[in-house]
Coordinates of C-alpha atoms in Angstrom, one line a residue:
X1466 CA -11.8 6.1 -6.7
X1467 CA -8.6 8.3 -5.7
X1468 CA -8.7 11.8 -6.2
X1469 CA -12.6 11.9 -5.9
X1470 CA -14.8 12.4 -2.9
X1471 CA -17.3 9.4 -2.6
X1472 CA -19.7 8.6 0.0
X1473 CA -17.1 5.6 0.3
X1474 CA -14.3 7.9 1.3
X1475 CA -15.8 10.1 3.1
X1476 CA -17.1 7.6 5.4
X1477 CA -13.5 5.8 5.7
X1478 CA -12.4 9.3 6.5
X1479 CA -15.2 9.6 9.4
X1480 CA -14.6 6.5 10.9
X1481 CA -10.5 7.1 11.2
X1482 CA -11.4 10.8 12.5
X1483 CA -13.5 9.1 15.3
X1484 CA -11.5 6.7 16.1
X1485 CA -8.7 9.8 16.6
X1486 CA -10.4 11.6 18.4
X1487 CA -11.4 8.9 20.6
X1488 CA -7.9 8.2 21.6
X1489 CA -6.8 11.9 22.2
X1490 CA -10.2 12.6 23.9
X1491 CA -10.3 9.1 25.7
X1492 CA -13.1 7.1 26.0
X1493 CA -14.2 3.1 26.6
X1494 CA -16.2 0.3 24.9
X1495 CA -19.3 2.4 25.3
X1496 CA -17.9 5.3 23.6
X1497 CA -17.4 3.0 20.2
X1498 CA -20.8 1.5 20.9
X1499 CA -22.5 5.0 20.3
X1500 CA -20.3 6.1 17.2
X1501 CA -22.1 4.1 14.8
X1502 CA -25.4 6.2 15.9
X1503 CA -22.9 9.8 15.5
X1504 CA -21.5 8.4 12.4
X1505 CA -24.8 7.3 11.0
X1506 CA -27.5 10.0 12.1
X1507 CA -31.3 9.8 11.6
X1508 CA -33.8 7.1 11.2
X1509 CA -33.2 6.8 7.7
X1510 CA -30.3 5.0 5.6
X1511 CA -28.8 6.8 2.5
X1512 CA -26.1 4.8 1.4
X1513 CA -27.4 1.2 2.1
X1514 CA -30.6 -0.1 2.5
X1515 CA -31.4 0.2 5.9
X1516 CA -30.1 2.7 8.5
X1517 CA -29.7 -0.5 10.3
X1518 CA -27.7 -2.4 8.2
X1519 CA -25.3 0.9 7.3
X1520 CA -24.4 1.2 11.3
X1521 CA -24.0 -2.4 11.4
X1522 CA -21.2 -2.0 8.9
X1523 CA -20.0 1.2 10.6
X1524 CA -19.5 -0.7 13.1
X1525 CA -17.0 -3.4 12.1
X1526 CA -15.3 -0.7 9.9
X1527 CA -14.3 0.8 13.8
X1528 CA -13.6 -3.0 14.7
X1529 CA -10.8 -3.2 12.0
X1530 CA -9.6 0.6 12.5
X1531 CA -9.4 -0.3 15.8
X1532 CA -7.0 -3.3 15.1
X1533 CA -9.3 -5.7 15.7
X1534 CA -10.9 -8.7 13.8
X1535 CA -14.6 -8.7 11.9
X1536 CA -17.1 -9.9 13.1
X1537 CA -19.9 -12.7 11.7
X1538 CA -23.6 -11.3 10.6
X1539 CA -24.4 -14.5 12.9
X1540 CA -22.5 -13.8 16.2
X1541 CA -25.0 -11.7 18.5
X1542 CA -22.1 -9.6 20.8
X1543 CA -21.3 -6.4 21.0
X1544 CA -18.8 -4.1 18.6
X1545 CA -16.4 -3.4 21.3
X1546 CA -16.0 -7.1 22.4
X1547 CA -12.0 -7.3 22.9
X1548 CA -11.5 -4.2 23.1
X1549 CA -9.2 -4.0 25.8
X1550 CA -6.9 -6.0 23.8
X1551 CA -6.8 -2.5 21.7
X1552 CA -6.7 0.1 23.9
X1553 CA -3.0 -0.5 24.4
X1554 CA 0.1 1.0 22.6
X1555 CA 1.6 -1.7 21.7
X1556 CA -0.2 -3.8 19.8
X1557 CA 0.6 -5.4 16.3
X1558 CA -1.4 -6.5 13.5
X1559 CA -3.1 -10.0 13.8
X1560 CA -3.4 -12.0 10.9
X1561 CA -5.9 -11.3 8.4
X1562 CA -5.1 -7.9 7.7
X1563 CA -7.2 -7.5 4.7
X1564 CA -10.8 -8.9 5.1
X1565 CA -14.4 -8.7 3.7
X1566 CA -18.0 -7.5 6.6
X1567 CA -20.0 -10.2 4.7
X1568 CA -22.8 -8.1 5.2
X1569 CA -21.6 -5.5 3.3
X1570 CA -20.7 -7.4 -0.1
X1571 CA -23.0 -7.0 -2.8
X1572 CA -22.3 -10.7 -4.2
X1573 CA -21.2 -9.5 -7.3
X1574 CA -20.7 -11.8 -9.8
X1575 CA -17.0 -12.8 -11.4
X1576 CA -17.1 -12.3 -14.5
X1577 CA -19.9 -12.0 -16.9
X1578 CA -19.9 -11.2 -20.6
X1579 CA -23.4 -9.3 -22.0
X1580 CA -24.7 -8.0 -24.8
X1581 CA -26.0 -4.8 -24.2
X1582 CA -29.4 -3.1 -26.2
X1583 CA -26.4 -1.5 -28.2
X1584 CA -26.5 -4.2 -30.6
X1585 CA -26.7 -3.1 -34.2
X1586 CA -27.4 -6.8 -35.2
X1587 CA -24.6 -6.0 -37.7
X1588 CA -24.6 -8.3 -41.1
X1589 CA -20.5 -8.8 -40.3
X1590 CA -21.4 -10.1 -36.9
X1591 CA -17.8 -10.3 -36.0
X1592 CA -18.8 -11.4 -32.8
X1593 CA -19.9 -14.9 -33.6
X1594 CA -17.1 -15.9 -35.8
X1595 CA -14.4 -15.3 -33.1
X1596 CA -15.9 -17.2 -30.5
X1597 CA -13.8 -20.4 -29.6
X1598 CA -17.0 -22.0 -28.0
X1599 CA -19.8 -21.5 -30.7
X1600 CA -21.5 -19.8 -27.1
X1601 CA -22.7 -16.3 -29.6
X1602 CA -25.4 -16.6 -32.3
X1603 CA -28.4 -14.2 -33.6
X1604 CA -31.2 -14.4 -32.2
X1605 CA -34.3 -12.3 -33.5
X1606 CA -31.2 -10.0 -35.3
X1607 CA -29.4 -9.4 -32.3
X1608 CA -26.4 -11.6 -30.7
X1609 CA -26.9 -14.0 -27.8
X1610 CA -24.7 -15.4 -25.3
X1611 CA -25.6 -18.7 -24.1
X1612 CA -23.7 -18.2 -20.9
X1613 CA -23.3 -22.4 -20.4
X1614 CA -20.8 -22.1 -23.4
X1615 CA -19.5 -19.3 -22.7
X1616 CA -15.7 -18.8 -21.5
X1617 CA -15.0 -15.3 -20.6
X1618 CA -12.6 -14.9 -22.6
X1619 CA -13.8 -11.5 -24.1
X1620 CA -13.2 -12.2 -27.4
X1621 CA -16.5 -11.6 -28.9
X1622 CA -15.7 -7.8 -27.0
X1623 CA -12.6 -6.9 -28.3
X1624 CA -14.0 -7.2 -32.3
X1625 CA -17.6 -5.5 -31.7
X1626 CA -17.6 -2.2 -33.9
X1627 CA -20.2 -0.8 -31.2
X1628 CA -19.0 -1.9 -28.2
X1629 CA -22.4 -3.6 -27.3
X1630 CA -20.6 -6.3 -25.7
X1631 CA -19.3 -5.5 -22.3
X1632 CA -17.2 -7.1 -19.6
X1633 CA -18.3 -7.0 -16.4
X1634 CA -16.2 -8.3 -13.3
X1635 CA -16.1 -8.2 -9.5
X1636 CA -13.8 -4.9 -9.0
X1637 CA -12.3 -6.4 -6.1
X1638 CA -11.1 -9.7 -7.7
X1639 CA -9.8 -7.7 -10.8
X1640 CA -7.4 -5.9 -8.8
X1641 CA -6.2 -8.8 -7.1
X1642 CA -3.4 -10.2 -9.3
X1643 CA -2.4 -13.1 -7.7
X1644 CA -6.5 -14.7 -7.6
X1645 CA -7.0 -14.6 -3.8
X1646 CA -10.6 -13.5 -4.0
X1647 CA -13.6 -16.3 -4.3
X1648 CA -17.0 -16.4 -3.2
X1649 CA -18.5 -18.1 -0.3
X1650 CA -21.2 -20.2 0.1
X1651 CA -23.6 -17.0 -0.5
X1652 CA -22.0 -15.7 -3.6
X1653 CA -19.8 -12.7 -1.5
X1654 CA -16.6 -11.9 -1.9
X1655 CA -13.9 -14.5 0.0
X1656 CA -10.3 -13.9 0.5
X1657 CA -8.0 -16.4 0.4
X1658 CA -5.6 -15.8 2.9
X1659 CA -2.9 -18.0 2.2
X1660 CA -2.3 -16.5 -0.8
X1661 CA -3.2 -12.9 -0.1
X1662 CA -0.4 -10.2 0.0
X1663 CA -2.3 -7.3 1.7
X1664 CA -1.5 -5.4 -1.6
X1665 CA -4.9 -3.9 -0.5
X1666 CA -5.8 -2.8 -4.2
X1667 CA -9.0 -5.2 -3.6
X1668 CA -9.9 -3.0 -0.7
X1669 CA -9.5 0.7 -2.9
X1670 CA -11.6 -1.1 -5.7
X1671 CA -14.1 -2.1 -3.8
X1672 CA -17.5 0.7 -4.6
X1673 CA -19.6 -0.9 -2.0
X1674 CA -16.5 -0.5 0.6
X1675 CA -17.0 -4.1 1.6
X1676 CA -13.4 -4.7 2.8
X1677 CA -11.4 -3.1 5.4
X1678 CA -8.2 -3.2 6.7
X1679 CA -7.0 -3.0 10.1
X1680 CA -5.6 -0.2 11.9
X1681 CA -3.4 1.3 14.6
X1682 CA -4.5 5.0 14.8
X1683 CA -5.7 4.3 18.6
X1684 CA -2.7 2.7 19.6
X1685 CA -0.7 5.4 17.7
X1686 CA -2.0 8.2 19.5
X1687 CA -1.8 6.3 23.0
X1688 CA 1.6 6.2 22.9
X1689 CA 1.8 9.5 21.9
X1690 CA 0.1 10.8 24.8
X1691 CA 2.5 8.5 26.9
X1692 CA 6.1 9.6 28.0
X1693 CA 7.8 8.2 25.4
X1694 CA 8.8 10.3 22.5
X1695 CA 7.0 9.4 19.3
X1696 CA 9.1 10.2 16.1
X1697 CA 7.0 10.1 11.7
X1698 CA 8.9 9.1 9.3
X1699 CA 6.5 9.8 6.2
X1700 CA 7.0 7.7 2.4
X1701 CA 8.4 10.2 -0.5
X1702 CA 4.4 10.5 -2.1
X1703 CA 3.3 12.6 1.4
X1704 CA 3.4 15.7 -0.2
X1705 CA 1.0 14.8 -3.3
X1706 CA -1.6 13.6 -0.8
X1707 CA -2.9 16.9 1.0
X1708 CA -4.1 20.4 -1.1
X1709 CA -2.0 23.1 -0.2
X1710 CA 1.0 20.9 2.1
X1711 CA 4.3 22.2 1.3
X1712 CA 7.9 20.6 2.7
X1713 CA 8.0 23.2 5.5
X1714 CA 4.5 22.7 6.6
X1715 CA 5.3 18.8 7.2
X1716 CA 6.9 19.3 10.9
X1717 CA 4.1 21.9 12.1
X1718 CA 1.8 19.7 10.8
X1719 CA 3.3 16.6 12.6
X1720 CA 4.5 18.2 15.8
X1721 CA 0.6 19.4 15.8
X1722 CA -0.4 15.9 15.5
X1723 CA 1.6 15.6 18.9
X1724 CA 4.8 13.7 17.5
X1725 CA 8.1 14.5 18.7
X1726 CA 9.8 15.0 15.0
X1727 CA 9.4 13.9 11.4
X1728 CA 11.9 12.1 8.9
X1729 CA 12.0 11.6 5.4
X1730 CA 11.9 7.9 4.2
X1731 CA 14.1 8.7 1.5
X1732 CA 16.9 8.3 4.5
X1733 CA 16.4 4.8 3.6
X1734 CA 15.4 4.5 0.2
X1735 CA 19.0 6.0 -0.8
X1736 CA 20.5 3.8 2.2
X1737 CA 18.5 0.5 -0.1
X1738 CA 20.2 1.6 -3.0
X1739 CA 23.4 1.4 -2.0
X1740 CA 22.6 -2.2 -0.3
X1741 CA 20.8 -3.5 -3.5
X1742 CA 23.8 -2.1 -5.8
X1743 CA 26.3 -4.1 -3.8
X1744 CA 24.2 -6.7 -4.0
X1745 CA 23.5 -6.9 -7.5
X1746 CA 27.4 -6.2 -8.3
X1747 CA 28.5 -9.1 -5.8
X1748 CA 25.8 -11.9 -6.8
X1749 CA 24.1 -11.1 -10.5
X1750 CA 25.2 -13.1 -12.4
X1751 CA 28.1 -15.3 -10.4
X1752 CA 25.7 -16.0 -7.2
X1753 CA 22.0 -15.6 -8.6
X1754 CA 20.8 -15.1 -12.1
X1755 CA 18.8 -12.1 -12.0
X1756 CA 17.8 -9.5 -8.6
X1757 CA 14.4 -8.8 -7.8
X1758 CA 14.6 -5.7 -5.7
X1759 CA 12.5 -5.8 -2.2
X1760 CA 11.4 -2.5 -1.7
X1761 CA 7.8 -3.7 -2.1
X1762 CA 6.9 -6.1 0.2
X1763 CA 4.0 -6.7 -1.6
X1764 CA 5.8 -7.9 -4.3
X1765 CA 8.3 -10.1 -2.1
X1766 CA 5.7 -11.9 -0.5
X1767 CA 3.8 -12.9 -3.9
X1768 CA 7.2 -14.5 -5.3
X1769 CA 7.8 -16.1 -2.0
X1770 CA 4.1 -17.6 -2.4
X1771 CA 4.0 -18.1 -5.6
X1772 CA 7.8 -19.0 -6.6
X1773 CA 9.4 -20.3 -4.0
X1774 CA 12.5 -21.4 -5.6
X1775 CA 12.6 -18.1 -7.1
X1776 CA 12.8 -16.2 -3.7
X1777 CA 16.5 -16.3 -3.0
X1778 CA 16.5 -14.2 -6.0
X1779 CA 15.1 -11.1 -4.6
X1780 CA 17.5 -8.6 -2.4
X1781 CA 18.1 -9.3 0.8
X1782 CA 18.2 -5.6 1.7
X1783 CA 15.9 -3.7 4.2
X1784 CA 13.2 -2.0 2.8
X1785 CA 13.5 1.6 3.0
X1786 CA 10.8 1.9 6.1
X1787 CA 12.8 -0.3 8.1
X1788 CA 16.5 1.4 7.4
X1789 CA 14.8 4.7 7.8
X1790 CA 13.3 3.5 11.3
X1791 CA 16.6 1.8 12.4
X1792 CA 18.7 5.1 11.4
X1793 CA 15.8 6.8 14.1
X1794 CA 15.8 4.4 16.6
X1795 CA 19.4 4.4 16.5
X1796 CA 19.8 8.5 17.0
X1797 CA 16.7 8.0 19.8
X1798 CA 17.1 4.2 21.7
X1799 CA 14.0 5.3 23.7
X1800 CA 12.1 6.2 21.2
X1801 CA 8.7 4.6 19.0
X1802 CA 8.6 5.4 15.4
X1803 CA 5.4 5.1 13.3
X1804 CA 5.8 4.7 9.5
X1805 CA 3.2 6.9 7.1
X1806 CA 2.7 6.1 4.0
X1807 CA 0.4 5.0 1.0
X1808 CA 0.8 1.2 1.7
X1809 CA -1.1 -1.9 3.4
X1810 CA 1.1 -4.1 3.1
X1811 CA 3.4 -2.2 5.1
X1812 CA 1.7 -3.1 8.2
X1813 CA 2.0 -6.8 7.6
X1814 CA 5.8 -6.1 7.2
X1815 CA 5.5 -4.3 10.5
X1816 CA 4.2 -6.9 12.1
X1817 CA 7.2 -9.6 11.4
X1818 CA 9.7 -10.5 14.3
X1819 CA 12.8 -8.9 12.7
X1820 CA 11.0 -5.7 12.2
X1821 CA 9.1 -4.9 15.1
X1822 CA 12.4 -3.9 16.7
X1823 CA 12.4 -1.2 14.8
X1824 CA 9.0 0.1 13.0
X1825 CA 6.3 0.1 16.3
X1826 CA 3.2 1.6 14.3
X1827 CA 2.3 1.9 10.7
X1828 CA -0.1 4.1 8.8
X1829 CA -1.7 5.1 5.9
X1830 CA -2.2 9.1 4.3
X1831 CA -6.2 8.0 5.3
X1832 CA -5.5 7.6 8.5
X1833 CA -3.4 10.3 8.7
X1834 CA -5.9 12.6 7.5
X1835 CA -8.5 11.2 9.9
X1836 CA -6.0 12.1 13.1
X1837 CA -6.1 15.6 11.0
X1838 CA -9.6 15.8 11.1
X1839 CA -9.7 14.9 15.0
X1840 CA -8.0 17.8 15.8
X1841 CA -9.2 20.5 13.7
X1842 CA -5.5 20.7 11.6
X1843 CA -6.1 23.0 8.3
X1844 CA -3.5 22.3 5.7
X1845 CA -3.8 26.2 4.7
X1846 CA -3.3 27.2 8.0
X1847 CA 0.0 25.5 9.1
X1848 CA 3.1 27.7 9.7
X1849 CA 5.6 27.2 6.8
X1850 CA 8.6 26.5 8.4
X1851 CA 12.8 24.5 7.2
X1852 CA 12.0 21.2 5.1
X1853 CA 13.0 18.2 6.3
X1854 CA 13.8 16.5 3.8
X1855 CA 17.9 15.3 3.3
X1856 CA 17.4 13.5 0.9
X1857 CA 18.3 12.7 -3.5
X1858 CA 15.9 13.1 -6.1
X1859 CA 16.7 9.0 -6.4
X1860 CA 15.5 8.4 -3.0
X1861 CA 12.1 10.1 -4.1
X1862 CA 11.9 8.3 -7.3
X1863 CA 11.0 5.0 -5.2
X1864 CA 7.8 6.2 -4.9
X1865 CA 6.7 6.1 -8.5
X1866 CA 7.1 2.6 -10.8
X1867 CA 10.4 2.1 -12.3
X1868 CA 12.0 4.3 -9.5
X1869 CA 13.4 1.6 -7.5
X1870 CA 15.2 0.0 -10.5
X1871 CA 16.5 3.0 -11.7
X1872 CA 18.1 4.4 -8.6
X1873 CA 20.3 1.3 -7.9
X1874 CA 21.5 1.7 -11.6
X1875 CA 22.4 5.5 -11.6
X1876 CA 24.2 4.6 -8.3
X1877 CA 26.1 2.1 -10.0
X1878 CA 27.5 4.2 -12.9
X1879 CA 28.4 6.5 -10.5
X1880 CA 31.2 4.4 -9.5
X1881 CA 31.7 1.8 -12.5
X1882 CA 30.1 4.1 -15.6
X1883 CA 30.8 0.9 -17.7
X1884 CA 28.8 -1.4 -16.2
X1885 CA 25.7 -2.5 -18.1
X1886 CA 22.8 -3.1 -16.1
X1887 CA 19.4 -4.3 -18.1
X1888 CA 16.5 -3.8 -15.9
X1889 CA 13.0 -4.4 -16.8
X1890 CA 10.1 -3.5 -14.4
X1891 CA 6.1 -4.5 -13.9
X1892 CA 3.3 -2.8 -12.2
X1893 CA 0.2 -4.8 -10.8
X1894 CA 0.8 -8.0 -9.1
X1895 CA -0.6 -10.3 -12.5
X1896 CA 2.1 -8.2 -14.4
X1897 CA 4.6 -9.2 -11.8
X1898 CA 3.6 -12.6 -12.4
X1899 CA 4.6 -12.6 -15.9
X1900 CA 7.8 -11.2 -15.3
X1901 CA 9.0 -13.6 -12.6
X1902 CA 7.6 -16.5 -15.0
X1903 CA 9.7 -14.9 -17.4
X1904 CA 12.8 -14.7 -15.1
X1905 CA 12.4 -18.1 -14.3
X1906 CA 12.2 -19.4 -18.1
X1907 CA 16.1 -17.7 -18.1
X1908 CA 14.8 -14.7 -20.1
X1909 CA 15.8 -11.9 -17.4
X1910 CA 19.6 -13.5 -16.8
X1911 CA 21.6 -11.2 -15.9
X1912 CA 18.4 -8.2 -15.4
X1913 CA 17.7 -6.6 -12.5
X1914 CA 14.1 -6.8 -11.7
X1915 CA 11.2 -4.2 -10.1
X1916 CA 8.0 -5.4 -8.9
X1917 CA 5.4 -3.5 -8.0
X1918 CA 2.1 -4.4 -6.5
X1919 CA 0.4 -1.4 -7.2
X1920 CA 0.1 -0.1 -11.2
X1921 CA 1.8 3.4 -11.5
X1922 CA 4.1 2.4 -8.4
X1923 CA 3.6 3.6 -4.4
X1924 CA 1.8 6.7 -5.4
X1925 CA -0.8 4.5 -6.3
X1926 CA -0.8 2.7 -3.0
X1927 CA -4.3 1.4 -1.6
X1928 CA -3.6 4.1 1.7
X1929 CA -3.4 7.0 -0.9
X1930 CA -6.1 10.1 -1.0
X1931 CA -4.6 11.9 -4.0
X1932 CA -5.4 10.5 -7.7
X1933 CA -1.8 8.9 -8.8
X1934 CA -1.1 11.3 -11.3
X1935 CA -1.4 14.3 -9.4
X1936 CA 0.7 12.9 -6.7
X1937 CA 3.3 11.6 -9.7
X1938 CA 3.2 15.1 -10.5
X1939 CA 3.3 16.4 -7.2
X1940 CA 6.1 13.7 -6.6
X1941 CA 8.6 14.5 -9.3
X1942 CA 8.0 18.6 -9.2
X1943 CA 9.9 18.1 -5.7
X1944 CA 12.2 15.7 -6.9
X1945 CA 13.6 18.2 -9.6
X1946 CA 14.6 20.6 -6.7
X1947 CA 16.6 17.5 -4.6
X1948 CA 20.1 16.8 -4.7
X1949 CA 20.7 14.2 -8.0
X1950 CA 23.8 13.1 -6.0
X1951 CA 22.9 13.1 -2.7
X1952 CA 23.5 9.7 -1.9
X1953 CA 27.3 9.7 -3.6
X1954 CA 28.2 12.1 -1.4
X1955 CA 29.7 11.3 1.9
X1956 CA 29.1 14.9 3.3
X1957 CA 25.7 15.6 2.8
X1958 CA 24.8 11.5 3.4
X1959 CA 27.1 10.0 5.3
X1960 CA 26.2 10.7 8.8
X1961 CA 22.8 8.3 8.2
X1962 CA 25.2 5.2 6.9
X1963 CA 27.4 5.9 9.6
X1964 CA 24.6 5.9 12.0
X1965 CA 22.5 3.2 9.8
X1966 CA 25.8 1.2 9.5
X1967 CA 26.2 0.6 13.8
X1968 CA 23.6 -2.0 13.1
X1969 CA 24.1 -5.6 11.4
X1970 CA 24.0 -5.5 7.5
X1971 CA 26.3 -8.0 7.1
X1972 CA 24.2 -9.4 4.1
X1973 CA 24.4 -6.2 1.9
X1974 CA 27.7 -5.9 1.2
X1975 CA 28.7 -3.0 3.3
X1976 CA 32.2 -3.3 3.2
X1977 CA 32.2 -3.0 -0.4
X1978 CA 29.9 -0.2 -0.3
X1979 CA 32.5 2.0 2.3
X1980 CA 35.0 1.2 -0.6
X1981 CA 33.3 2.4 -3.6
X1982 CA 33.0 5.7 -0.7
X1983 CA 36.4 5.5 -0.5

């Protein structure tokens, strides 16, 4: 649970901090073999039940932050096996991101619905007149559930006066909007990975910390400690995820970390509004009936899945990751950038042909905080030092839900104050569902539409430390101090579309974009 320190976290934490330390430190195969035993001390388990089975799961948990795949309770080889396909610094994600240790799943069941010892045995019995299946009746003056009847529907829940009838469901495959998560022939937790997004929200839901995702810490810092210069460019919610981090702590703190510099992804979060107003002006409504925006990839990829002939309708543009990176690599050719931020699905956009180019490592704020850890970095203790960020309070509002949406709008009426743009947004992938069903039924013509995977926005990301409404608070606090019209005015902004601009964006309308400059 964000925002709360849980043996879960704190042991996500540990394994990112030794998997840090073990590239600044270096180390081989037997180094990893051992960390489960360092990790995991003693002779007896405390969060499992066996000190056996908890280093087992330790140790696929430094598989996947070590990029590499999970393996099977029933495969007898050691944790390291491929691990020289890791200890590299250039290495992308391989397909699955996202993934359950069997082992660890606690085979929870889907959905049940119970009557708890709560019941009254009330005369009204609301409970069994609502039922749609005749599945509830009083028995010995309390109500049953015959559970072969029974539909989940959760009617009989909703209209109990005493709440005695509860709801219980696998937390993983509750988050998951889009219903990638079965069970397997054991009754644990399966993803489907055709129709997973690596949204990740199964993996923060998770208590029993069952599913991991894989990670590029190692190869992060390998290239770090190489010859070529290694440049941050850090998501708008940073600030909200660390006690005590202030703007002019972020370069200490980075340059620490042994980067070469740190930018601000608002860069290109104001240079995505400009692209996804042109857009919308040019196509909605002559080209395409409503825009879906495509800062979430998340959120792309489920339409894509799910609503394929619905797909030409979301923006072409680049996300904001991938302009900011461009507008880097182009200011430093020889140069690797890694993205930080609160989102997994980032790394599966990383990981796609027209983006490696330009985005060569991708992170979370856990990770992050684990390379922290590694060497001893203090928060409190960081010189406080000029700000980097550059950027408008609209570039920051991407971060939160309804941000996206709003941004391209304001950035419209800066230049045609008449033009009415209706936007409608939805957070959570099952909500985005609705909406694109919507869309498609002809109710959003003329709209333009945000999708978020994650409820409450990118603050609430499944890479996040911070509970989302201190880091919403956090978040907008700083906002309030940024420029409202940073990215409508040509000398405070225009050096980045100028620089972003040498590349091909031939798709978003640039030319229009210079002229509304103009």
């Amino acid at each position: 649970m964000k925002g709360i320190k849980t043996q879960k976290s704190q042991i996500r934490k540990r394994i990112f901090e030794e998997v840090a330390r073990l590239g600044y430190e270096g180390g081989d195969a037997r180094d990893l073999e051992e960390l489960p035993f360092k990790i995991i001390p003693g002779e007896i388990g405390t969060f499992r039940s066996s000190v056996f089975l908890e280093r087992a799961v330790v140790g696929q948990r430094l598989r996947a932050a070590m990029g590499l795949s999970i393996q099977s309770a029933g495969e007898h080889v050691e944790i390291s096996d491929g691990l020289n396909n890791s200890m590299i610094d250039e290495k992308y994600y391989e397909p699955p991101l996202i993934d359950v240790i069997p082992f660890a799943c606690a085979g929870c069941e889907l959905k049940q619905v119970s009557v708890t010892n709560m019941c009254k045995g009330c005369f009204e019995h609301p409970c069994v007149e609502v039922c749609p299946k005749k599945a509830i009746s009083m028995v010995a003056g309390k109500s049953t559930i015959n559970q072969d009847l029974c539909i989940k529907c959760g009617k009989c829940a909703e209209v109990c006066p005493y709440h005695a009838i509860v709801i219980q469901e696998r937390p993983c495959a509750k988050a998951c909007g889009i219903n990638a998560i079965a069970s397997d022939e054991y009754g644990r937790a399966h993803i489907n990975h055709n129709k997973c997004v690596s949204c990740g929200q199964c993996l923060a839901s998770c208590p029993f910390g069952a599913i991991v995702d894989k990670g590029q810490i190692y190869q992060t810092i390998k290239a770090i400690n190489s010859d070529t210069p290694v440049y941050a460019i850090i998501a708008p919610a940073f600030l909200g995820q660390f006690k005590d981090m202030t703007p002019g702590k972020i370069r200490p703190l980075f340059k620490e970390l042994g980067f070469a510099d740190v930018y601000d992804v608002a860069i290109g979060a104001d240079l995505c509004t400009m692209q996804e107003s042109g857009d919308f002006i040019n196509e909605v409504p002559e080209e395409i009936p409503y825009m879906g925006t495509s800062c979430c990839p998340a959120w792309a990829k489920m339409v894509k899945n799910e609503f394929p002939d619905q797909a030409k309708n979301i923006s072409m543009a680049m996300t904001p990751m991938v302009l900011t990176a461009r507008y880097v690599k182009n200011l430093f050719p020889d140069s690797k950038v890694c993205f930080i931020g609160p989102c997994t699905a980032k790394k599966l956009e990383a990981s796609r042909k027209s983006v490696k180019s330009y985005v060569d490592f991708v992170m979370t704020f856990e990770e992050l905080s684990g390379m922290m850890a590694a060497k001893n970095i203090i928060v409190s203790e960081l010189e406080d030092g000029e700000s980097p960020f550059m950027t408008s309070a609209e570039g920051w509002g991407f971060a939160t839900a309804g941000g996206v949406a709003k941004s391209v709008v304001d950035f419209v009426h800066k230049f045609d104050p008449e033009r009415v743009i209706p936007i409608v947004n939805a957070e959570g992938l099952a909500n985005c569902k609705k909406m694109v069903l919507m869309a498609k039924a002809g109710k959003y013509n003329g709209y333009l539409l945000e999708g978020m995977a994650c409820p409450g926005g990118c603050i609430a990301g499944a890479g996040t430390i911070a509970a989302p409404a201190t880091a919403r608070k956090v978040l907008l606090t700083q906002a309030e101090k940024m420029s409202p019209t940073t990215i409508a005015d040509p000398d405070l902004f225009g050096q980045a579309l100028i620089e972003a601009e040498n590349y091909d964006m031939s798709h978003s309308k640039v030319e229009d974009i210079k002229e509304w400059k103009k």
